[in-house]
Amino acid sequence: MKATTIDILATKICGKRILSVEPSQWSGEVKSLTKNQDFVSISLEDGTVLEVGQVFIREGRP
C-alpha cells in the first residue's frame, strides 16, 4: 500500500517536540497526526489536541 502525504507528514513529526504554539504556552511531543476535510489534528503527549484549520495537503505533484 502506497503511503499518503499525511502518512509521510505524520512519520516526520510524530515523536518530535513542539516547542511552542504562539501565543499559547502549549508544548510537548507529538503522539499522533490525523487529517479530515476541515483540519489537521495534532495530539501531544499531555493530551492536548491542536486542530489547525485551513491546512490543505494534496496528493500528487503540484
PDB file of C-alpha atoms in Angstrom:
ATOM      1  CA  MET A   1       0.000   0.000   0.000  1.00  0.00           C
ATOM      2  CA  LYS A   2       1.368   3.408  -1.006  1.00  0.00           C
ATOM      3  CA  ALA A   3       1.948   5.966   1.767  1.00  0.00           C
ATOM      4  CA  THR A   4      -0.165   9.110   1.521  1.00  0.00           C
ATOM      5  CA  THR A   5       1.173  12.623   2.054  1.00  0.00           C
ATOM      6  CA  ILE A   6      -0.445  12.739   5.504  1.00  0.00           C
ATOM      7  CA  ASP A   7       1.231   9.415   6.403  1.00  0.00           C
ATOM      8  CA  ILE A   8       4.619  10.832   5.393  1.00  0.00           C
ATOM      9  CA  LEU A   9       3.998  14.042   7.360  1.00  0.00           C
ATOM     10  CA  ALA A  10       2.903  12.051  10.408  1.00  0.00           C
ATOM     11  CA  THR A  11       6.077   9.964  10.200  1.00  0.00           C
ATOM     12  CA  LYS A  12       8.187  13.129  10.043  1.00  0.00           C
ATOM     13  CA  ILE A  13       6.597  14.923  13.012  1.00  0.00           C
ATOM     14  CA  CYS A  14       5.357  12.174  15.358  1.00  0.00           C
ATOM     15  CA  GLY A  15       7.818  11.831  18.203  1.00  0.00           C
ATOM     16  CA  LYS A  16       9.172  15.344  17.603  1.00  0.00           C
ATOM     17  CA  ARG A  17       8.648  18.045  20.206  1.00  0.00           C
ATOM     18  CA  ILE A  18       6.567  21.152  19.521  1.00  0.00           C
ATOM     19  CA  LEU A  19       8.469  23.910  21.304  1.00  0.00           C
ATOM     20  CA  SER A  20       5.721  26.498  21.309  1.00  0.00           C
ATOM     21  CA  VAL A  21       2.444  27.435  19.691  1.00  0.00           C
ATOM     22  CA  GLU A  22       2.119  31.216  19.635  1.00  0.00           C
ATOM     23  CA  PRO A  23       0.586  32.902  21.563  1.00  0.00           C
ATOM     24  CA  SER A  24      -0.148  29.942  23.891  1.00  0.00           C
ATOM     25  CA  GLN A  25       2.288  28.057  26.073  1.00  0.00           C
ATOM     26  CA  TRP A  26       1.484  24.584  24.722  1.00  0.00           C
ATOM     27  CA  SER A  27       4.391  22.304  24.040  1.00  0.00           C
ATOM     28  CA  GLY A  28       5.127  18.608  24.002  1.00  0.00           C
ATOM     29  CA  GLU A  29       5.962  15.546  21.965  1.00  0.00           C
ATOM     30  CA  VAL A  30       3.683  14.802  19.020  1.00  0.00           C
ATOM     31  CA  LYS A  31       1.951  11.448  19.543  1.00  0.00           C
ATOM     32  CA  SER A  32      -0.356  11.428  16.522  1.00  0.00           C
ATOM     33  CA  LEU A  33      -1.448  13.402  13.491  1.00  0.00           C
ATOM     34  CA  THR A  34      -4.690  12.957  11.588  1.00  0.00           C
ATOM     35  CA  LYS A  35      -6.497  14.905   8.890  1.00  0.00           C
ATOM     36  CA  ASN A  36     -10.088  15.296   7.863  1.00  0.00           C
ATOM     37  CA  GLN A  37     -11.646  17.618   5.302  1.00  0.00           C
ATOM     38  CA  ASP A  38     -11.611  20.652   7.603  1.00  0.00           C
ATOM     39  CA  PHE A  39      -8.494  20.487   9.736  1.00  0.00           C
ATOM     40  CA  VAL A  40      -5.310  18.702  10.742  1.00  0.00           C
ATOM     41  CA  SER A  41      -5.402  17.374  14.297  1.00  0.00           C
ATOM     42  CA  ILE A  42      -2.122  17.017  16.228  1.00  0.00           C
ATOM     43  CA  SER A  43      -2.216  15.209  19.593  1.00  0.00           C
ATOM     44  CA  LEU A  44       0.530  15.944  22.131  1.00  0.00           C
ATOM     45  CA  GLU A  45       1.864  13.724  24.901  1.00  0.00           C
ATOM     46  CA  ASP A  46      -0.059  15.595  27.624  1.00  0.00           C
ATOM     47  CA  GLY A  47      -3.385  15.008  25.868  1.00  0.00           C
ATOM     48  CA  THR A  48      -3.547  18.465  24.270  1.00  0.00           C
ATOM     49  CA  VAL A  49      -5.102  18.321  20.804  1.00  0.00           C
ATOM     50  CA  LEU A  50      -4.225  21.080  18.364  1.00  0.00           C
ATOM     51  CA  GLU A  51      -6.660  21.457  15.479  1.00  0.00           C
ATOM     52  CA  VAL A  52      -5.228  23.506  12.637  1.00  0.00           C
ATOM     53  CA  GLY A  53      -7.849  24.678  10.159  1.00  0.00           C
ATOM     54  CA  GLN A  54      -7.449  25.543   6.512  1.00  0.00           C
ATOM     55  CA  VAL A  55      -4.479  23.210   6.031  1.00  0.00           C
ATOM     56  CA  PHE A  56      -4.630  21.597   2.628  1.00  0.00           C
ATOM     57  CA  ILE A  57      -2.458  18.547   1.946  1.00  0.00           C
ATOM     58  CA  ARG A  58      -2.860  17.255  -1.573  1.00  0.00           C
ATOM     59  CA  GLU A  59      -1.696  14.020  -3.082  1.00  0.00           C
ATOM     60  CA  GLY A  60       0.463  14.060  -6.184  1.00  0.00           C
ATOM     61  CA  ARG A  61       2.590  16.717  -7.743  1.00  0.00           C
ATOM     62  CA  PRO A  62       1.619  20.413  -7.894  1.00  0.00           C
TER      63      PRO A  62
END
